[in-house]
Every structure is written in structure tokens, then in C-alpha cells.
């Protein structure tokens, strides 16, 4: 007999329970391998899902922070831009006041100047701009710039005696400080 025939005899000579054990022994490691592989895949997918969730949450938080920051910047820019635009028109208001103070024989011209000036004042009022004119009140360096000192016995110490140039504010923001003379410093 050759070796092939001997192998065939061994296989044929095995009993049925032996065959079943051999099959089970060969199948069981395969099942464990498949089960282990599936568990490893499950763990890998679970880990990847967890990383994706974390990345998603971080991205959402970053976007929310960006959105809030952008909204705050827009909210801060609007009042600043409005104040700058108003500040650009203030010399015009000063010049209309000076023109109104000049004596002229042409009453129609003066009336036209006053109409334009009152229209400008109305526009400033609709923009919530207030004039800082505090003659007779205590000097406040947050609202006024003292450019001169005067001695006046009728006024107390650190009282605004005269306004050289009006100041303007919008809400709590000073657009332009008033230039004043302060008494009895």
C-alpha cells in the first residue's frame, strides 16, 4: 500500500463520533475567530462613532461660539459706525450755529439758514443724539473738556461758566466732548 491509501484508510477507519469531534474542533476555532473579529470590528466601529460624535460636538460648539462672537461684533459695530457718522455732521451743525449768530440785513437768508439748521437738529434728535450743554452745573470731565478758567463771584467752584463748543452724546456714549470754561478752579 502506498501512503495515499493509508491516509484514506485512516479517514475511513475513523468512527462517527471521532469525525464529529474533528469537525467541531475545526469549526469552533473558526467561530471564535469570526466572533472575535466581529467583536473587534464592533469595538472599532464604536470607537470611530464615539470619535465622530466628539468631533461633531466640538464642531457644533465652535460654530455656536463663532455665531455668538459674530453677533456681538455686529452689535458693537452698529453704535460705533452711527457715532462716527454723526460725528462727521457735527462741524456742519457748528457752522450753522455760527451762521445764525451773524448779523445780516437779509432776513430771508437768515430764515433759510435757520430752517436748515432746525432740520439738522431734528435729524440728530431722531438718531437719539443729545446736546451736552451744562452751563451752571458742576464740571464733569467725562462730558466736558475744560479749555479755560474764569473767575466769577456769582458761580461756585468748578462750575461750567461758558460753552465754547457744544458736546453731543448718544445714550451713554459721548460722541464729542463739550469745550467749556470752568469758573473758580
CSV table of C-alpha atoms in Angstrom, one decimal:
chain,number,residue,atom,x,y,z
A,1,UNK,CA,0.0,0.0,0.0
A,2,UNK,CA,1.1,3.4,-0.8
A,3,UNK,CA,0.8,6.4,1.5
A,4,UNK,CA,-2.3,7.7,-0.1
A,5,UNK,CA,-4.2,4.5,0.5
A,6,UNK,CA,-3.0,4.5,4.2
A,7,UNK,CA,-4.4,8.1,4.6
A,8,UNK,CA,-7.7,7.0,3.1
A,9,UNK,CA,-7.9,4.1,5.4
A,10,UNK,CA,-7.3,6.3,8.4
A,11,UNK,CA,-10.1,8.6,7.4
A,12,UNK,CA,-12.5,5.8,6.5
A,13,UNK,CA,-11.5,3.9,9.7
A,14,UNK,CA,-12.5,6.8,12.0
A,15,UNK,CA,-15.7,6.4,13.8
A,16,UNK,CA,-18.6,8.8,13.5
A,17,UNK,CA,-18.1,10.4,16.9
A,18,UNK,CA,-14.5,11.0,16.1
A,19,UNK,CA,-15.5,12.6,12.8
A,20,UNK,CA,-17.9,14.9,14.7
A,21,UNK,CA,-15.3,15.9,17.2
A,22,UNK,CA,-12.8,16.6,14.5
A,23,UNK,CA,-15.3,18.7,12.6
A,24,UNK,CA,-16.3,20.5,15.8
A,25,UNK,CA,-12.7,21.2,16.7
A,26,UNK,CA,-12.1,22.7,13.3
A,27,UNK,CA,-15.3,24.7,13.3
A,28,UNK,CA,-15.0,26.0,16.8
A,29,UNK,CA,-11.8,28.0,16.3
A,30,UNK,CA,-13.3,29.4,13.1
A,31,UNK,CA,-16.4,30.5,15.1
A,32,UNK,CA,-14.2,32.1,17.8
A,33,UNK,CA,-12.2,33.8,15.2
A,34,UNK,CA,-15.3,35.1,13.5
A,35,UNK,CA,-16.8,36.1,16.8
A,36,UNK,CA,-13.5,37.8,17.9
A,37,UNK,CA,-13.3,39.5,14.5
A,38,UNK,CA,-16.9,40.7,14.8
A,39,UNK,CA,-16.2,42.0,18.4
A,40,UNK,CA,-13.1,43.8,17.3
A,41,UNK,CA,-15.0,45.3,14.4
A,42,UNK,CA,-17.8,46.3,16.7
A,43,UNK,CA,-15.3,47.9,19.2
A,44,UNK,CA,-13.5,49.7,16.3
A,45,UNK,CA,-16.8,51.0,14.9
A,46,UNK,CA,-18.0,52.0,18.4
A,47,UNK,CA,-14.7,53.9,18.9
A,48,UNK,CA,-15.0,55.6,15.5
A,49,UNK,CA,-18.6,56.6,16.2
A,50,UNK,CA,-17.6,58.0,19.6
A,51,UNK,CA,-14.7,60.0,17.9
A,52,UNK,CA,-17.2,61.2,15.2
A,53,UNK,CA,-19.7,62.3,17.9
A,54,UNK,CA,-17.0,64.1,19.8
A,55,UNK,CA,-15.7,65.8,16.7
A,56,UNK,CA,-19.3,66.7,15.8
A,57,UNK,CA,-20.0,68.2,19.2
A,58,UNK,CA,-16.8,70.2,19.1
A,59,UNK,CA,-17.6,71.5,15.7
A,60,UNK,CA,-21.1,72.5,16.8
A,61,UNK,CA,-19.7,74.2,19.9
A,62,UNK,CA,-17.1,76.0,17.7
A,63,UNK,CA,-19.9,77.2,15.3
A,64,UNK,CA,-22.0,78.4,18.2
A,65,UNK,CA,-19.1,80.4,19.6
A,66,UNK,CA,-18.5,81.8,16.2
A,67,UNK,CA,-22.1,82.8,15.8
A,68,UNK,CA,-22.2,84.5,19.2
A,69,UNK,CA,-19.0,86.3,18.5
A,70,UNK,CA,-20.2,87.5,15.1
A,71,UNK,CA,-23.5,88.7,16.6
A,72,UNK,CA,-21.6,90.6,19.3
A,73,UNK,CA,-19.3,92.2,16.8
A,74,UNK,CA,-22.2,93.3,14.7
A,75,UNK,CA,-24.0,94.7,17.8
A,76,UNK,CA,-20.8,96.6,18.7
A,77,UNK,CA,-20.1,97.9,15.2
A,78,UNK,CA,-23.5,99.5,14.6
A,79,UNK,CA,-23.4,102.0,17.5
A,80,UNK,CA,-19.7,102.8,16.7
A,81,UNK,CA,-20.5,103.4,13.0
A,82,UNK,CA,-23.5,105.5,13.9
A,83,UNK,CA,-21.4,107.6,16.2
A,84,UNK,CA,-18.8,108.1,13.6
A,85,UNK,CA,-21.4,109.2,11.0
A,86,UNK,CA,-22.9,111.6,13.5
A,87,UNK,CA,-19.5,113.0,14.4
A,88,UNK,CA,-18.9,113.8,10.7
A,89,UNK,CA,-22.0,116.0,10.7
A,90,UNK,CA,-21.2,117.9,13.9
A,91,UNK,CA,-19.0,120.6,12.3
A,92,UNK,CA,-21.9,121.3,10.0
A,93,UNK,CA,-24.1,122.0,13.0
A,94,UNK,CA,-21.4,124.2,14.4
A,95,UNK,CA,-21.2,126.2,11.2
A,96,UNK,CA,-25.0,126.7,11.0
A,97,UNK,CA,-24.9,128.0,14.6
A,98,UNK,CA,-22.2,130.4,13.7
A,99,UNK,CA,-24.0,131.5,10.6
A,100,UNK,CA,-27.2,132.1,12.6
A,101,UNK,CA,-25.3,134.2,15.1
A,102,UNK,CA,-24.0,136.6,12.4
A,103,UNK,CA,-26.0,139.8,11.9
A,104,UNK,CA,-27.4,140.2,8.4
A,105,UNK,CA,-29.8,142.5,6.7
A,106,UNK,CA,-31.3,139.7,4.5
A,107,UNK,CA,-33.9,138.2,6.8
A,108,UNK,CA,-34.9,135.6,4.2
A,109,UNK,CA,-31.3,134.3,4.0
A,110,UNK,CA,-31.2,134.1,7.8
A,111,UNK,CA,-34.6,132.3,7.9
A,112,UNK,CA,-33.3,129.8,5.3
A,113,UNK,CA,-30.2,129.1,7.4
A,114,UNK,CA,-32.3,128.6,10.5
A,115,UNK,CA,-34.7,126.2,8.7
A,116,UNK,CA,-31.8,124.1,7.5
A,117,UNK,CA,-30.2,124.1,11.0
A,118,UNK,CA,-33.5,123.1,12.6
A,119,UNK,CA,-33.9,120.3,10.1
A,120,UNK,CA,-30.4,119.1,11.0
A,121,UNK,CA,-31.3,119.3,14.7
A,122,UNK,CA,-34.4,117.2,14.1
A,123,UNK,CA,-32.4,114.5,12.3
A,124,UNK,CA,-29.9,114.4,15.2
A,125,UNK,CA,-32.9,114.1,17.6
A,126,UNK,CA,-34.3,111.1,15.6
A,127,UNK,CA,-30.9,109.4,16.0
A,128,UNK,CA,-31.2,109.9,19.8
A,129,UNK,CA,-28.4,112.5,19.9
A,130,UNK,CA,-28.4,114.8,22.8
A,131,UNK,CA,-26.6,118.1,23.2
A,132,UNK,CA,-24.2,118.4,26.2
A,133,UNK,CA,-24.9,122.0,27.4
A,134,UNK,CA,-24.3,122.1,31.1
A,135,UNK,CA,-23.8,125.8,31.8
A,136,UNK,CA,-24.3,126.4,35.6
A,137,UNK,CA,-23.7,122.8,36.5
A,138,UNK,CA,-20.6,121.2,38.2
A,139,UNK,CA,-17.8,120.4,35.7
A,140,UNK,CA,-17.8,116.7,34.6
A,141,UNK,CA,-14.6,115.6,32.9
A,142,UNK,CA,-16.5,112.7,31.4
A,143,UNK,CA,-18.7,115.1,29.4
A,144,UNK,CA,-16.6,118.2,29.0
A,145,UNK,CA,-13.1,119.4,28.2
A,146,UNK,CA,-12.1,122.5,30.2
A,147,UNK,CA,-10.2,124.8,27.9
A,148,UNK,CA,-10.3,128.0,30.0
A,149,UNK,CA,-10.7,129.2,33.6
A,150,UNK,CA,-12.7,132.2,34.6
A,151,UNK,CA,-13.2,134.0,37.9
A,152,UNK,CA,-16.8,134.7,38.7
A,153,UNK,CA,-18.1,135.5,42.2
A,154,UNK,CA,-21.6,134.6,41.2
A,155,UNK,CA,-20.6,131.0,40.4
A,156,UNK,CA,-19.3,128.4,42.8
A,157,UNK,CA,-16.2,126.3,42.4
A,158,UNK,CA,-15.8,124.0,39.4
A,159,UNK,CA,-19.0,125.3,37.7
A,160,UNK,CA,-19.3,125.4,33.9
A,161,UNK,CA,-19.4,129.1,33.2
A,162,UNK,CA,-19.4,129.1,29.4
A,163,UNK,CA,-19.7,126.6,26.5
A,164,UNK,CA,-17.3,127.3,23.6
A,165,UNK,CA,-18.4,124.3,21.5
A,166,UNK,CA,-21.4,122.1,22.2
A,167,UNK,CA,-20.8,118.5,23.1
A,168,UNK,CA,-23.0,115.6,21.9
A,169,UNK,CA,-23.8,112.2,23.2
A,170,UNK,CA,-25.9,109.3,22.1
A,171,UNK,CA,-27.2,107.2,25.0
A,172,UNK,CA,-24.2,106.8,27.4
A,173,UNK,CA,-21.6,107.2,24.6
A,174,UNK,CA,-20.1,110.7,24.3
A,175,UNK,CA,-19.6,111.5,20.6
A,176,UNK,CA,-17.9,114.8,21.2
A,177,UNK,CA,-17.0,116.4,24.5
A,178,UNK,CA,-18.1,120.0,25.1
A,179,UNK,CA,-15.4,122.6,25.3
A,180,UNK,CA,-16.1,124.8,28.3
A,181,UNK,CA,-14.7,127.5,30.6
A,182,UNK,CA,-14.8,126.5,34.2
A,183,UNK,CA,-15.3,129.0,37.0
A,184,UNK,CA,-13.2,129.4,40.1
A,185,UNK,CA,-10.9,126.4,39.8
